[in-house]
mmCIF file of C-alpha atoms in Angstrom:
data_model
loop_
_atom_site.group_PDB
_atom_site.id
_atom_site.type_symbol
_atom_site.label_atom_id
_atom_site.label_comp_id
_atom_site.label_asym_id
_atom_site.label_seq_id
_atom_site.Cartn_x
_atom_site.Cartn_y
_atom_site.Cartn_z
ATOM 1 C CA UNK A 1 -36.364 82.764 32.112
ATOM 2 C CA UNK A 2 -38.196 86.138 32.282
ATOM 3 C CA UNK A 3 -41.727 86.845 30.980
ATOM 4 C CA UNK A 4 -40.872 90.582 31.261
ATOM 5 C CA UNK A 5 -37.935 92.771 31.371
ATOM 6 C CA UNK A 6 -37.564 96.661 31.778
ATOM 7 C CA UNK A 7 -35.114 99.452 31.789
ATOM 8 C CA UNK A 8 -36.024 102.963 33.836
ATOM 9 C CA UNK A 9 -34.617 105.702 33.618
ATOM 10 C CA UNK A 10 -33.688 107.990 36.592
ATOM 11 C CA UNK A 11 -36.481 110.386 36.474
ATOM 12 C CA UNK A 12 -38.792 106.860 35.874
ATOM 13 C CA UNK A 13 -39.496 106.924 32.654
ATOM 14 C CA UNK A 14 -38.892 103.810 30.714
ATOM 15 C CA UNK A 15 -36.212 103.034 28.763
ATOM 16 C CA UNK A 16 -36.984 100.035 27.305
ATOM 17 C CA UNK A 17 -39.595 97.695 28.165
ATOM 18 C CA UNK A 18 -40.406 94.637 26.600
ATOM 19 C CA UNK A 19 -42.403 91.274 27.220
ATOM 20 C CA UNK A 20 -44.272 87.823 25.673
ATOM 21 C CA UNK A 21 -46.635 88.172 23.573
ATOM 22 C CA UNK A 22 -49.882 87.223 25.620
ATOM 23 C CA UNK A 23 -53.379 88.407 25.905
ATOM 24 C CA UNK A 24 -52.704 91.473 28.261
ATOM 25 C CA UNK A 25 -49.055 92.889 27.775
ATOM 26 C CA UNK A 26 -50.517 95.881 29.678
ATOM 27 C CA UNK A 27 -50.615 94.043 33.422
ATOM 28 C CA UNK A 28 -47.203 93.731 33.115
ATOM 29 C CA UNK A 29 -46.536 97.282 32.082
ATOM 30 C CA UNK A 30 -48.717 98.004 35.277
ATOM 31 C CA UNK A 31 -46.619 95.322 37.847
ATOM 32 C CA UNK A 32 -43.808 97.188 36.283
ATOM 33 C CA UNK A 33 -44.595 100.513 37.530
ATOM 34 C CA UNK A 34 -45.751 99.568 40.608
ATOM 35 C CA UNK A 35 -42.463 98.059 41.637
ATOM 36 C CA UNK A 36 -41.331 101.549 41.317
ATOM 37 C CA UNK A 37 -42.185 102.419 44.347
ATOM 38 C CA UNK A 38 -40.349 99.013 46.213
ATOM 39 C CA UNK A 39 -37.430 100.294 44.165
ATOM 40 C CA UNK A 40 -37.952 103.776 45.778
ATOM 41 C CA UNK A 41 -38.320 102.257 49.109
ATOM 42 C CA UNK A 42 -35.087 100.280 49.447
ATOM 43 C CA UNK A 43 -33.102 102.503 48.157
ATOM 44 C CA UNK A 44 -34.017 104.954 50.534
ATOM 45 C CA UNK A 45 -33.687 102.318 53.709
ATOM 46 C CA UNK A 46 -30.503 101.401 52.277
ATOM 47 C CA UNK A 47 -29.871 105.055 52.885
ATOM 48 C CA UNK A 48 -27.202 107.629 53.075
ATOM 49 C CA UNK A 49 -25.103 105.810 55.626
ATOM 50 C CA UNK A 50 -23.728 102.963 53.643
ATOM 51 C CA UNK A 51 -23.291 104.295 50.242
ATOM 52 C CA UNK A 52 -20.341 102.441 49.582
ATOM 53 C CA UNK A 53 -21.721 98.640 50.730
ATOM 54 C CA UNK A 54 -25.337 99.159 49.060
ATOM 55 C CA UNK A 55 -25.635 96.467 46.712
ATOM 56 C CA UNK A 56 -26.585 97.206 43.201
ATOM 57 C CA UNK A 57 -28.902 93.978 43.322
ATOM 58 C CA UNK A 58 -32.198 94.893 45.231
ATOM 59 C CA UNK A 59 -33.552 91.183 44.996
ATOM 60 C CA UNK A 60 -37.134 90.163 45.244
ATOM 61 C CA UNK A 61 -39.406 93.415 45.436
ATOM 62 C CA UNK A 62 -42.767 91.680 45.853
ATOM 63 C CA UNK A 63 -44.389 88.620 44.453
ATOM 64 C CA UNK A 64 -48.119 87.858 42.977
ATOM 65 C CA UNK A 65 -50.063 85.019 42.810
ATOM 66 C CA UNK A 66 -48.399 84.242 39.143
ATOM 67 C CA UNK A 67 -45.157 86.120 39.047
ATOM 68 C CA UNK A 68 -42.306 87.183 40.855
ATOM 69 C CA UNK A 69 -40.802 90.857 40.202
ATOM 70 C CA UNK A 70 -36.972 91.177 41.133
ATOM 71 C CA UNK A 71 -35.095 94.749 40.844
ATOM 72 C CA UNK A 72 -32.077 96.046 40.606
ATOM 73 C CA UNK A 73 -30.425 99.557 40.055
ATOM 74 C CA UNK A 74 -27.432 100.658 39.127
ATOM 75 C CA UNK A 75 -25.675 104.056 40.827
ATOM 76 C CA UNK A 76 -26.621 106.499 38.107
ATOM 77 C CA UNK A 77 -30.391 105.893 39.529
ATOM 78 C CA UNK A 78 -30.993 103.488 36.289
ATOM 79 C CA UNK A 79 -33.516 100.611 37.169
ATOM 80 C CA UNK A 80 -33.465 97.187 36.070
ATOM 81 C CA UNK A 81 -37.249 95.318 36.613
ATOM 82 C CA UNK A 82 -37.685 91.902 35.771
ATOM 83 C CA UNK A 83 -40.728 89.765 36.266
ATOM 84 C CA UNK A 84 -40.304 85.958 36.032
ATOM 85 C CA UNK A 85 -43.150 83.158 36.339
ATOM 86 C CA UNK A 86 -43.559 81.685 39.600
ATOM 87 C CA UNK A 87 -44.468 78.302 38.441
ATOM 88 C CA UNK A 88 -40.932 78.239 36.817
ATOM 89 C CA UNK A 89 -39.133 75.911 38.870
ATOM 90 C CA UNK A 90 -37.774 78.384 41.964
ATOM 91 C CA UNK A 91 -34.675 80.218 39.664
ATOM 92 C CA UNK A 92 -31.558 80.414 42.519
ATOM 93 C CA UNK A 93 -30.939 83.813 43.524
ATOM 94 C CA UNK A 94 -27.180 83.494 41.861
ATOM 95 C CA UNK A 95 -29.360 82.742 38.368
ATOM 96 C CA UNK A 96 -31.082 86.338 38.547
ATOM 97 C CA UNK A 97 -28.013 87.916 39.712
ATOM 98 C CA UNK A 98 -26.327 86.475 36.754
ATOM 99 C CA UNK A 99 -29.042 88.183 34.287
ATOM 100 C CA UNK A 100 -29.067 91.395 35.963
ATOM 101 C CA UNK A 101 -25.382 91.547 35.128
ATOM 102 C CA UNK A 102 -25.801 90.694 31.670
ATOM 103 C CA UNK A 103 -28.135 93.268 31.545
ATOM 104 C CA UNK A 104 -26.068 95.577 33.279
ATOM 105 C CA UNK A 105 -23.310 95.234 30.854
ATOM 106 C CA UNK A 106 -25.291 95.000 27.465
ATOM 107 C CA UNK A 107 -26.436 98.360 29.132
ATOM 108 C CA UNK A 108 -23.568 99.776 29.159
ATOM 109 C CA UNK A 109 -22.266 98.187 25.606
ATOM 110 C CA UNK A 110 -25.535 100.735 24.574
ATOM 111 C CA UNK A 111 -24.332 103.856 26.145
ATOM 112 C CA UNK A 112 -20.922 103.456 24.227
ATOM 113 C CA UNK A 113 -23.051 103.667 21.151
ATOM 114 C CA UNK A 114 -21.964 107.201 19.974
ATOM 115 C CA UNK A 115 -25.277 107.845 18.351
ATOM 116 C CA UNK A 116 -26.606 107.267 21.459
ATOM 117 C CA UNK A 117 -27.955 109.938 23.516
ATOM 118 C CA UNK A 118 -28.410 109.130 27.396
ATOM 119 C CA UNK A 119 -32.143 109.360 28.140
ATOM 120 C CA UNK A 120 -33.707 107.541 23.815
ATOM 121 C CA UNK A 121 -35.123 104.669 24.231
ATOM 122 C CA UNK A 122 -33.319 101.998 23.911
ATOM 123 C CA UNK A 123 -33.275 101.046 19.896
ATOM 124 C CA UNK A 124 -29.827 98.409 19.903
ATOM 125 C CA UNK A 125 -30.293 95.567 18.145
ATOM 126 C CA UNK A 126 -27.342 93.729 20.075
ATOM 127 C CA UNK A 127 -29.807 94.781 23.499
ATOM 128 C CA UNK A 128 -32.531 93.314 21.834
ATOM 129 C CA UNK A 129 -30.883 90.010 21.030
ATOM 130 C CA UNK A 130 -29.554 89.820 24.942
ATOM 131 C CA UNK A 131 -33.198 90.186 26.338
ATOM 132 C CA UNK A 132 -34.836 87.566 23.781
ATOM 133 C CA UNK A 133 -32.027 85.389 25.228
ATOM 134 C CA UNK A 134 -33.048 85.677 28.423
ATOM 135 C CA UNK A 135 -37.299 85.354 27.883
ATOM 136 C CA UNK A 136 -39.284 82.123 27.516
ATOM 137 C CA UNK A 137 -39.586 80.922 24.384
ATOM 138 C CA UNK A 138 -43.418 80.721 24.957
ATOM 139 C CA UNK A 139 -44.044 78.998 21.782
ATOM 140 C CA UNK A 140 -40.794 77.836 19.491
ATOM 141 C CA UNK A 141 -40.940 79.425 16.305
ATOM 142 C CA UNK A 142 -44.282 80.766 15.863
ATOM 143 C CA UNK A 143 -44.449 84.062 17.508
ATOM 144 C CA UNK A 144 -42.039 86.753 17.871
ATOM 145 C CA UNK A 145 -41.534 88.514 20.853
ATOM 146 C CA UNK A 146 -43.135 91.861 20.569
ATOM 147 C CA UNK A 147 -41.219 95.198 21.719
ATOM 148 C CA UNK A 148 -43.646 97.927 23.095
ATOM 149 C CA UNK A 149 -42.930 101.418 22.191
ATOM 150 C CA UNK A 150 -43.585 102.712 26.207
ATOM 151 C CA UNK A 151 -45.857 105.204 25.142
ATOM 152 C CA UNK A 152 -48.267 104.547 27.785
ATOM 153 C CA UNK A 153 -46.553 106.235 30.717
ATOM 154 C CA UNK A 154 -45.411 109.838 30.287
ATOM 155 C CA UNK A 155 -42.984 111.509 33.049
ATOM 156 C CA UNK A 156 -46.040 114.060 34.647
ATOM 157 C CA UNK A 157 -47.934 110.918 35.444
ATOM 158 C CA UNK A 158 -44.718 109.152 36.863
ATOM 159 C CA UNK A 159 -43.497 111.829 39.096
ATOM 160 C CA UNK A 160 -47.136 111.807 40.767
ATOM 161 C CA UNK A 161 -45.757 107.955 42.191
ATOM 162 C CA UNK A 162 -47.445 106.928 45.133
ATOM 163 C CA UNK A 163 -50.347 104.991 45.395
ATOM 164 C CA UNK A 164 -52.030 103.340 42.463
ATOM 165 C CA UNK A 165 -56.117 103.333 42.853
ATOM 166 C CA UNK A 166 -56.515 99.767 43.328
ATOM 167 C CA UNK B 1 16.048 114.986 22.032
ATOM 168 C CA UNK B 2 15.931 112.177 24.530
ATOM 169 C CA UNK B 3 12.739 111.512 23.110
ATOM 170 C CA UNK B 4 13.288 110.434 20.258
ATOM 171 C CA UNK B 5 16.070 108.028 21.331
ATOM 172 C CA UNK B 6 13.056 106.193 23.150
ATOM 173 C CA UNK B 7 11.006 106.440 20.447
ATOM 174 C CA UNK B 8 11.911 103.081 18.965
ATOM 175 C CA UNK B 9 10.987 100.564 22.404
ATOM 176 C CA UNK B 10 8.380 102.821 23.855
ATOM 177 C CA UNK B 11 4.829 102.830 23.153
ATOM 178 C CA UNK B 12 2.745 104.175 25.465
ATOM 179 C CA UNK B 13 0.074 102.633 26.640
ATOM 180 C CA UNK B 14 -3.583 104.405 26.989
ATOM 181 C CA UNK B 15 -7.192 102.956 27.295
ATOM 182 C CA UNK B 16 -8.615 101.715 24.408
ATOM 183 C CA UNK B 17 -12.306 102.525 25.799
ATOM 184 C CA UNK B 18 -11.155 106.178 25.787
ATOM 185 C CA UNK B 19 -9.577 106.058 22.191
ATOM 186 C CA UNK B 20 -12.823 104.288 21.021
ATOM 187 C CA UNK B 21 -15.493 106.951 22.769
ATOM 188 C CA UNK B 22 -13.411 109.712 21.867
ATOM 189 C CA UNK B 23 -13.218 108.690 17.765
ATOM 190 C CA UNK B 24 -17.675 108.454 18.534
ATOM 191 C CA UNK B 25 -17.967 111.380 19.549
ATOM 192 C CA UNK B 26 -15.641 113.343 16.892
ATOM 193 C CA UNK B 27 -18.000 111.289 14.198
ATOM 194 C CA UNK B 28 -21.210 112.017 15.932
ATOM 195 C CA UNK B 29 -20.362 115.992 16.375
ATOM 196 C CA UNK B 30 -19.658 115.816 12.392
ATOM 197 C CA UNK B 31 -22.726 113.942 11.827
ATOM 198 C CA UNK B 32 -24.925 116.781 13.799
ATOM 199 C CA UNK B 33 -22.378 119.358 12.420
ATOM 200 C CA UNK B 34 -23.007 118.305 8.282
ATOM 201 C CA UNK B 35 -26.144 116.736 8.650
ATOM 202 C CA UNK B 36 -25.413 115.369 5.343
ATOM 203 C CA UNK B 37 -23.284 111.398 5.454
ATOM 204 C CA UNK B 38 -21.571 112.141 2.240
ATOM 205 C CA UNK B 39 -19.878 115.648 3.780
ATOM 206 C CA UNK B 40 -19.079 114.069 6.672
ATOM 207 C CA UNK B 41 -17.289 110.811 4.788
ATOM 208 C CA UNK B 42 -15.637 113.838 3.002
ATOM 209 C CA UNK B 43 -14.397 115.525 5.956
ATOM 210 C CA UNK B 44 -12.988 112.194 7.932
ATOM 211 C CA UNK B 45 -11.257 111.256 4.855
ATOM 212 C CA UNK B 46 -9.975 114.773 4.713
ATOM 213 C CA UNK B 47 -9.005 114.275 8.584
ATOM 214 C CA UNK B 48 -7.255 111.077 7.991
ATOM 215 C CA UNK B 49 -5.360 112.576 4.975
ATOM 216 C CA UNK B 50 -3.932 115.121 7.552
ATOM 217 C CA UNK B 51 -3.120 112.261 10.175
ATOM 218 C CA UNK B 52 -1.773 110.221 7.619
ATOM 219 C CA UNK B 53 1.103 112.362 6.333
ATOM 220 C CA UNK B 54 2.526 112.840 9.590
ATOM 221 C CA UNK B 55 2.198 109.656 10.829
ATOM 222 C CA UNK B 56 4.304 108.045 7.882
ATOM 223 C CA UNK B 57 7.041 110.036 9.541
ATOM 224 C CA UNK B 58 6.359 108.510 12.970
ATOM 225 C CA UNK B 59 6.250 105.206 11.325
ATOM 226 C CA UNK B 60 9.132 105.113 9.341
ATOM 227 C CA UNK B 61 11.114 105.982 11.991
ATOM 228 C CA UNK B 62 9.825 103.427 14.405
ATOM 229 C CA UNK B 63 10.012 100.790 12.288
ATOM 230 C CA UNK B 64 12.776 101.219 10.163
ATOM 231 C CA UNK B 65 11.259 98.934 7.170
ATOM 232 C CA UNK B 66 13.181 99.643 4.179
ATOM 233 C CA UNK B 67 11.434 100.604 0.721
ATOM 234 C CA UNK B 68 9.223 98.001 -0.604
ATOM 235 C CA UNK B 69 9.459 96.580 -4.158
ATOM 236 C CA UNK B 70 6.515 96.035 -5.032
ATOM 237 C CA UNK B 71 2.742 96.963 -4.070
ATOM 238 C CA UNK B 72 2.828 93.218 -2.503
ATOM 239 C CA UNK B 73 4.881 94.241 -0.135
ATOM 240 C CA UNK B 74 3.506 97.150 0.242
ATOM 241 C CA UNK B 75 0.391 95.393 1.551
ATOM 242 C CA UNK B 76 1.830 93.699 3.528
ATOM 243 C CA UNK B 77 3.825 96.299 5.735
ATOM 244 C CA UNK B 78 0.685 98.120 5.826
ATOM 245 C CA UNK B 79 -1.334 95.498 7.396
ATOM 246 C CA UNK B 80 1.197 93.660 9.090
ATOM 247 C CA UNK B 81 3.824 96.545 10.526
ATOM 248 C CA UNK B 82 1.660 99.315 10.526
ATOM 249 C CA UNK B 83 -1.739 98.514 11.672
ATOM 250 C CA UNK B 84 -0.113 96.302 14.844
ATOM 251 C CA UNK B 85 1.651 99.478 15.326
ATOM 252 C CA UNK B 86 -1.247 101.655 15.843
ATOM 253 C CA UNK B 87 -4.322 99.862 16.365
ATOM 254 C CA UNK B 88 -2.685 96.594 17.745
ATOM 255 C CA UNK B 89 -4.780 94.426 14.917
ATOM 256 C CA UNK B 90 -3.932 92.691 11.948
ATOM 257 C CA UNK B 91 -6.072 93.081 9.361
ATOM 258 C CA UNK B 92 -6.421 90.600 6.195
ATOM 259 C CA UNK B 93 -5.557 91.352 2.819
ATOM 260 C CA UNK B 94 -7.634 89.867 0.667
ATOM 261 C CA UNK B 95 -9.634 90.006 -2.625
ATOM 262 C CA UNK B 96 -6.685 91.161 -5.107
ATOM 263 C CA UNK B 97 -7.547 92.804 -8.518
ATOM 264 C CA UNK B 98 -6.102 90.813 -11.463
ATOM 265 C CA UNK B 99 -4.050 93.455 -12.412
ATOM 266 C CA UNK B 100 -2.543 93.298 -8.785
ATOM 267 C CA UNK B 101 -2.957 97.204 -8.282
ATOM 268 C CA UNK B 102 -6.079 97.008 -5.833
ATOM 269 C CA UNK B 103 -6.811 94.766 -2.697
ATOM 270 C CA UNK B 104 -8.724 94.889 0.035
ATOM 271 C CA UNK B 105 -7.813 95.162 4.001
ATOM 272 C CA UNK B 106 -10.480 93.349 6.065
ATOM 273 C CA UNK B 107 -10.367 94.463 9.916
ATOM 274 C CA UNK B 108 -12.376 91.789 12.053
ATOM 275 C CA UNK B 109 -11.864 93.855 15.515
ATOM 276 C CA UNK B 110 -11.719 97.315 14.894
ATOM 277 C CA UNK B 111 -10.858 99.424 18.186
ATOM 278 C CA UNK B 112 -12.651 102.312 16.658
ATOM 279 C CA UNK B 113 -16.261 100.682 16.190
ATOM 280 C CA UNK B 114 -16.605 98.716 19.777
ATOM 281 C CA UNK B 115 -20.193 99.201 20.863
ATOM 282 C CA UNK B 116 -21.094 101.326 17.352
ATOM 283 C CA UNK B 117 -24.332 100.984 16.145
ATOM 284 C CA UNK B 118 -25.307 102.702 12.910
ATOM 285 C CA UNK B 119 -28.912 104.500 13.233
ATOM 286 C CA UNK B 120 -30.780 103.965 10.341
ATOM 287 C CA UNK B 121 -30.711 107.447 9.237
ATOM 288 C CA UNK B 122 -26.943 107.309 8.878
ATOM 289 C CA UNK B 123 -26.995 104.239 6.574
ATOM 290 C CA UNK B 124 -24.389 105.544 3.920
ATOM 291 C CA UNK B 125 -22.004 107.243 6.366
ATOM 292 C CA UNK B 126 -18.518 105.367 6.349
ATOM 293 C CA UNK B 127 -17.758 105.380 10.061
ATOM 294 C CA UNK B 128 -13.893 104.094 9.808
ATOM 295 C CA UNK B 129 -13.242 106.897 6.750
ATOM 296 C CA UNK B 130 -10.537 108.380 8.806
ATOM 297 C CA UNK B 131 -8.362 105.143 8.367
ATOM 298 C CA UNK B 132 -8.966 105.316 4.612
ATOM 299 C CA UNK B 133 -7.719 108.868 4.767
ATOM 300 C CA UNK B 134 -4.752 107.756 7.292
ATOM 301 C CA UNK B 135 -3.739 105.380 4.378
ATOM 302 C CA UNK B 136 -4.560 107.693 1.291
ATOM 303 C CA UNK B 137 -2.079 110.491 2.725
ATOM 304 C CA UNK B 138 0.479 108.151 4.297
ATOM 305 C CA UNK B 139 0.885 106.700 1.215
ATOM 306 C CA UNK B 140 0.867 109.616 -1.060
ATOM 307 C CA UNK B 141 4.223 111.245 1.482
ATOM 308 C CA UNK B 142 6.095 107.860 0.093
ATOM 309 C CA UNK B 143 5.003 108.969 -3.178
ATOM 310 C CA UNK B 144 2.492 106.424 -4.855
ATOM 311 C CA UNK B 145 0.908 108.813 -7.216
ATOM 312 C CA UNK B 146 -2.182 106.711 -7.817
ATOM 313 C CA UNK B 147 -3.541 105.921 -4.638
ATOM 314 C CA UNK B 148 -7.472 105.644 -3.508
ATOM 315 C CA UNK B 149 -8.542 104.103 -0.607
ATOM 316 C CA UNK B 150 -12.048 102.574 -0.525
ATOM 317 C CA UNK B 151 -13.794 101.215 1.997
#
């Protein structure tokens, strides 16, 4: 069960991102980002040598006190983020492979779309319905989960990466 | 000429994927193309009609029905015989008028709108017009004079 999922693009920009409704939606928007840079890094140790064996599934980038954030990245550079609670009882490794790869192919269902264009945000209802699938259902009923237009992050302030002032 | 002795048992087979991306992107070029979802309905239909009467040809000759009686059976060669033979789906004939001129084909998988989602700015474009055309001119070379396909 995921508290937060995203979609980046290659030049890391997001896609889609989307979370539970809680207080501050913005820390994960921030642990989101910040796992860019793990992405960056294992990709590049991976390296040049064994293109063909580099797995798409990047595992667990780092964990926090509260959460866990796994990654995973497809070869056209697209990057799949996913943070999950750590008090959920320990998910197996084979569980967040298995979401990944229903993300991977709702992901692709989306850039079938005609109307489509490579590089939108990500708009598809059937998308949608996959990732409330895989979130808690924080509290049955009540509240809905809440897709954020990612119009905090902008690609000038992504391509500066590096280090976040802490 | 040794073509069309095979024509009867071959089909060939290609990848549906293809067929279905391909059929987005000539409806997406129209849509940026016309701007406007009624031209563009206009202009698949007008496609289809163009498919349509030279694929009753094809069809005839593949499948050797012989002329239908009645528009019954007319139905049903349409979506039994010819929509296995080109889309490889069977769609339902349902909803008959009372006067037994009109009915209406339901298609539950339709190869040409996997992964198709309408924008809400196209809401009154008819994506699958080219089969209405396809039908509309196919059926207008066997010469049934009143025919309109709606969708």
């Amino acid at each position: 069960m995921a508290v937060c999922v995203a979609v980046i693009a290659k030049e890391n920009y997001p896609l889609y991102i989307r979370s539970i409704p809680t207080e501050n939606e913005l820390k994960f928007h921030y642990m989101v980002h910040t796992s860019l840079d793990v992405v960056d890094e294992k990709i590049s140790a991976m390296g040049k040598a064994l293109v063909d064996q580099r797995e798409l599934y990047l595992g667990l980038l780092y964990p926090t006190e509260d959460y866990k954030v796994y990654g995973y990245v497809t070869n056209s550079k697209v990057k799949f983020v996913m943070v999950v609670d750590s008090s959920n009882t320990a998910l197996r490794d084979n569980e967040i492979r298995s979401m990944f790869r229903k993300l991977h192919n709702s992901y692709t269902d989306v850039m079938c779309n005609p109307f489509y264009n490579p590089g939108d945000r990500i708009q598809s209802r059937a998308f949608d319905g996959m990732v409330t699938s895989m979130m808690i259902q924080a509290r049955r009923g009540k509240e809905s989960l809440v897709a954020r237009a990612p119009g905090a992050w902008s690609p000038e302030e992504a391509a500066k990466g590096g280090a976040e002032d802490l | 000429m040794s073509r069309q002795a095979n024509r009867g048992t071959e089909s060939k087979k290609m990848s549906s994927e293809l067929f279905t991306l391909t059929y987005g992107a000539l409806v997406t070029q129209l849509c940026k193309d016309y701007e406007n979802d009624e031209d563009v309905n206009k202009q698949l239909d007008k496609m289809g009609y163009n498919i349509g009467v030279r694929l009753i040809e094809d069809f005839l000759a593949r499948s050797n029905v012989g002329r239908c009686h009645d528009f019954l059976e007319t139905a049903d060669v349409i979506a039994k015989v010819a929509f296995k033979m080109y889309l490889g789906i069977t769609p339902s004939i349902t909803n008959w008028s009372p006067a037994g001129d009109e009915f209406s084909l339901i298609l539950e998988n339709n190869p040409l709108v996997d992964f198709v989602e309408l924008p809400d700015n196209h809401s009154s474009l008819i994506y699958s017009n080219l089969l209405c055309g396809v039908l509309r001119g196919a059926l207008e070379m066997i010469r049934k004079p009143r025919c309109t396909a709606d969708t």
